[in-house]
């Protein structure tokens, strides 16, 4: 069994449906995880907003537009008249739910029910499209098996039990479809996985069923050695370990969320990332395999604020550091990077919502230096302390770039630096040119060259060895 997650292949277009068909048209047992197109979700969000503000007339208008848009798409997508009629009937039935919301009091729980209709309609159309093309499939309702605990974390035991029951009852089916990130909370209400965890629905299903492989189609151009928007002709990254992939996602790499790594790593299920711009490309394999000494990719994380706290010595150093952690935790503000030296501490954050309150509380214990419009560069790979020289190459590449902060040694997979955002493009190019140029041109300076005197004649000898006449 393999899990396919088409998060960035637009199943709201005929071309997207054709691409999906091309990728799933084989004998491999699979579960296909789908989400509504972005345009559909945005349209449903508008409808919910109008209902919240009790603007029923505008809500009616938006619902009518979206309903006719889906019906037109179904008429264009299907050739078989019976399947076309089945699709239209299903669309009308789903929109009957939306019309009912215009006749009753509207709540935040109702908003999630409205947004979920896009997931249901998109997965229904995809299932009928595959059926018309001769692929027998079964549509699973994710609300029947995907559930959260009271702490809003996925209930993997429940998910596994319900999915295995469905698989046992439908052994004759080779292809299943379901909705991405749609679930129920601990109270049975319609809910969604946490924002940014769309891909986690696929890895949770994979973990529950002990899948052979999880395949994710991500946005953009795939994973490169450096961002192709800033560096010319970067290489594709073909392999990452789970740890490297997690650091890549945490450090600003786009395409997938770090939360999707954990279920796969815990159950040793490889993930293969494909590029939605070229769905048939080989992709990047993420697994437990850790290659030897190597640097895989460079990422940049924007929107960073750098803060240095200079202790006024009213607290002992260990209490001062503890106070900083306590205040950031109080305001639910995570630290992207943290370094300390004696009684002074530097941090880098990307969530500045509560920064004024944080600075106010800590002003009793420290003076602060705050620099906004910063960027975190992260060099990611198998960077263990035993591999001497890697960190030197990184710093040597940036001799012309002012560096505010360096974080190295907290893990074996990245070296991170804080620089001004205006220097990002130049820094990425310098790192790419230094770290990824062909090994044949690399010169080691870790030891002095050995002089082979036996092959010299007088004209070959260095000048400091020639005898004076």
mmCIF file of N, CA and C in Angstrom, residues 395-402 423 426 430:
data_model
loop_
_atom_site.group_PDB
_atom_site.id
_atom_site.type_symbol
_atom_site.label_atom_id
_atom_site.label_comp_id
_atom_site.label_asym_id
_atom_site.label_seq_id
_atom_site.Cartn_x
_atom_site.Cartn_y
_atom_site.Cartn_z
ATOM 1 N N UNK A 395 31.823 29.713 6.651
ATOM 2 C CA UNK A 395 32.174 31.065 7.087
ATOM 3 C C UNK A 395 33.083 31.765 6.085
ATOM 4 N N UNK A 396 34.003 31.015 5.482
ATOM 5 C CA UNK A 396 34.882 31.617 4.479
ATOM 6 C C UNK A 396 34.104 32.145 3.281
ATOM 7 N N UNK A 397 32.998 31.482 2.953
ATOM 8 C CA UNK A 397 32.181 31.921 1.817
ATOM 9 C C UNK A 397 31.523 33.265 2.081
ATOM 10 N N UNK A 398 31.339 33.617 3.370
ATOM 11 C CA UNK A 398 30.587 34.827 3.718
ATOM 12 C C UNK A 398 31.468 35.907 4.336
ATOM 13 N N UNK A 399 32.734 35.941 3.954
ATOM 14 C CA UNK A 399 33.641 36.945 4.526
ATOM 15 C C UNK A 399 33.213 38.374 4.203
ATOM 16 N N UNK A 400 32.443 38.556 3.129
ATOM 17 C CA UNK A 400 32.006 39.906 2.743
ATOM 18 C C UNK A 400 30.622 40.248 3.288
ATOM 19 N N UNK A 401 29.998 39.329 4.036
ATOM 20 C CA UNK A 401 28.631 39.528 4.534
ATOM 21 C C UNK A 401 28.660 39.726 6.051
ATOM 22 N N UNK A 402 28.101 40.819 6.577
ATOM 23 C CA UNK A 402 28.021 40.989 8.038
ATOM 24 C C UNK A 402 27.098 39.938 8.653
ATOM 25 N N UNK A 423 21.014 41.341 2.328
ATOM 26 C CA UNK A 423 22.196 40.590 1.896
ATOM 27 C C UNK A 423 21.887 39.146 1.513
ATOM 28 N N UNK A 426 22.889 37.825 -2.231
ATOM 29 C CA UNK A 426 24.344 37.726 -2.391
ATOM 30 C C UNK A 426 24.902 36.568 -1.567
ATOM 31 N N UNK A 430 26.925 33.222 -2.882
ATOM 32 C CA UNK A 430 28.274 32.926 -2.386
ATOM 33 C C UNK A 430 28.355 31.524 -1.789
#
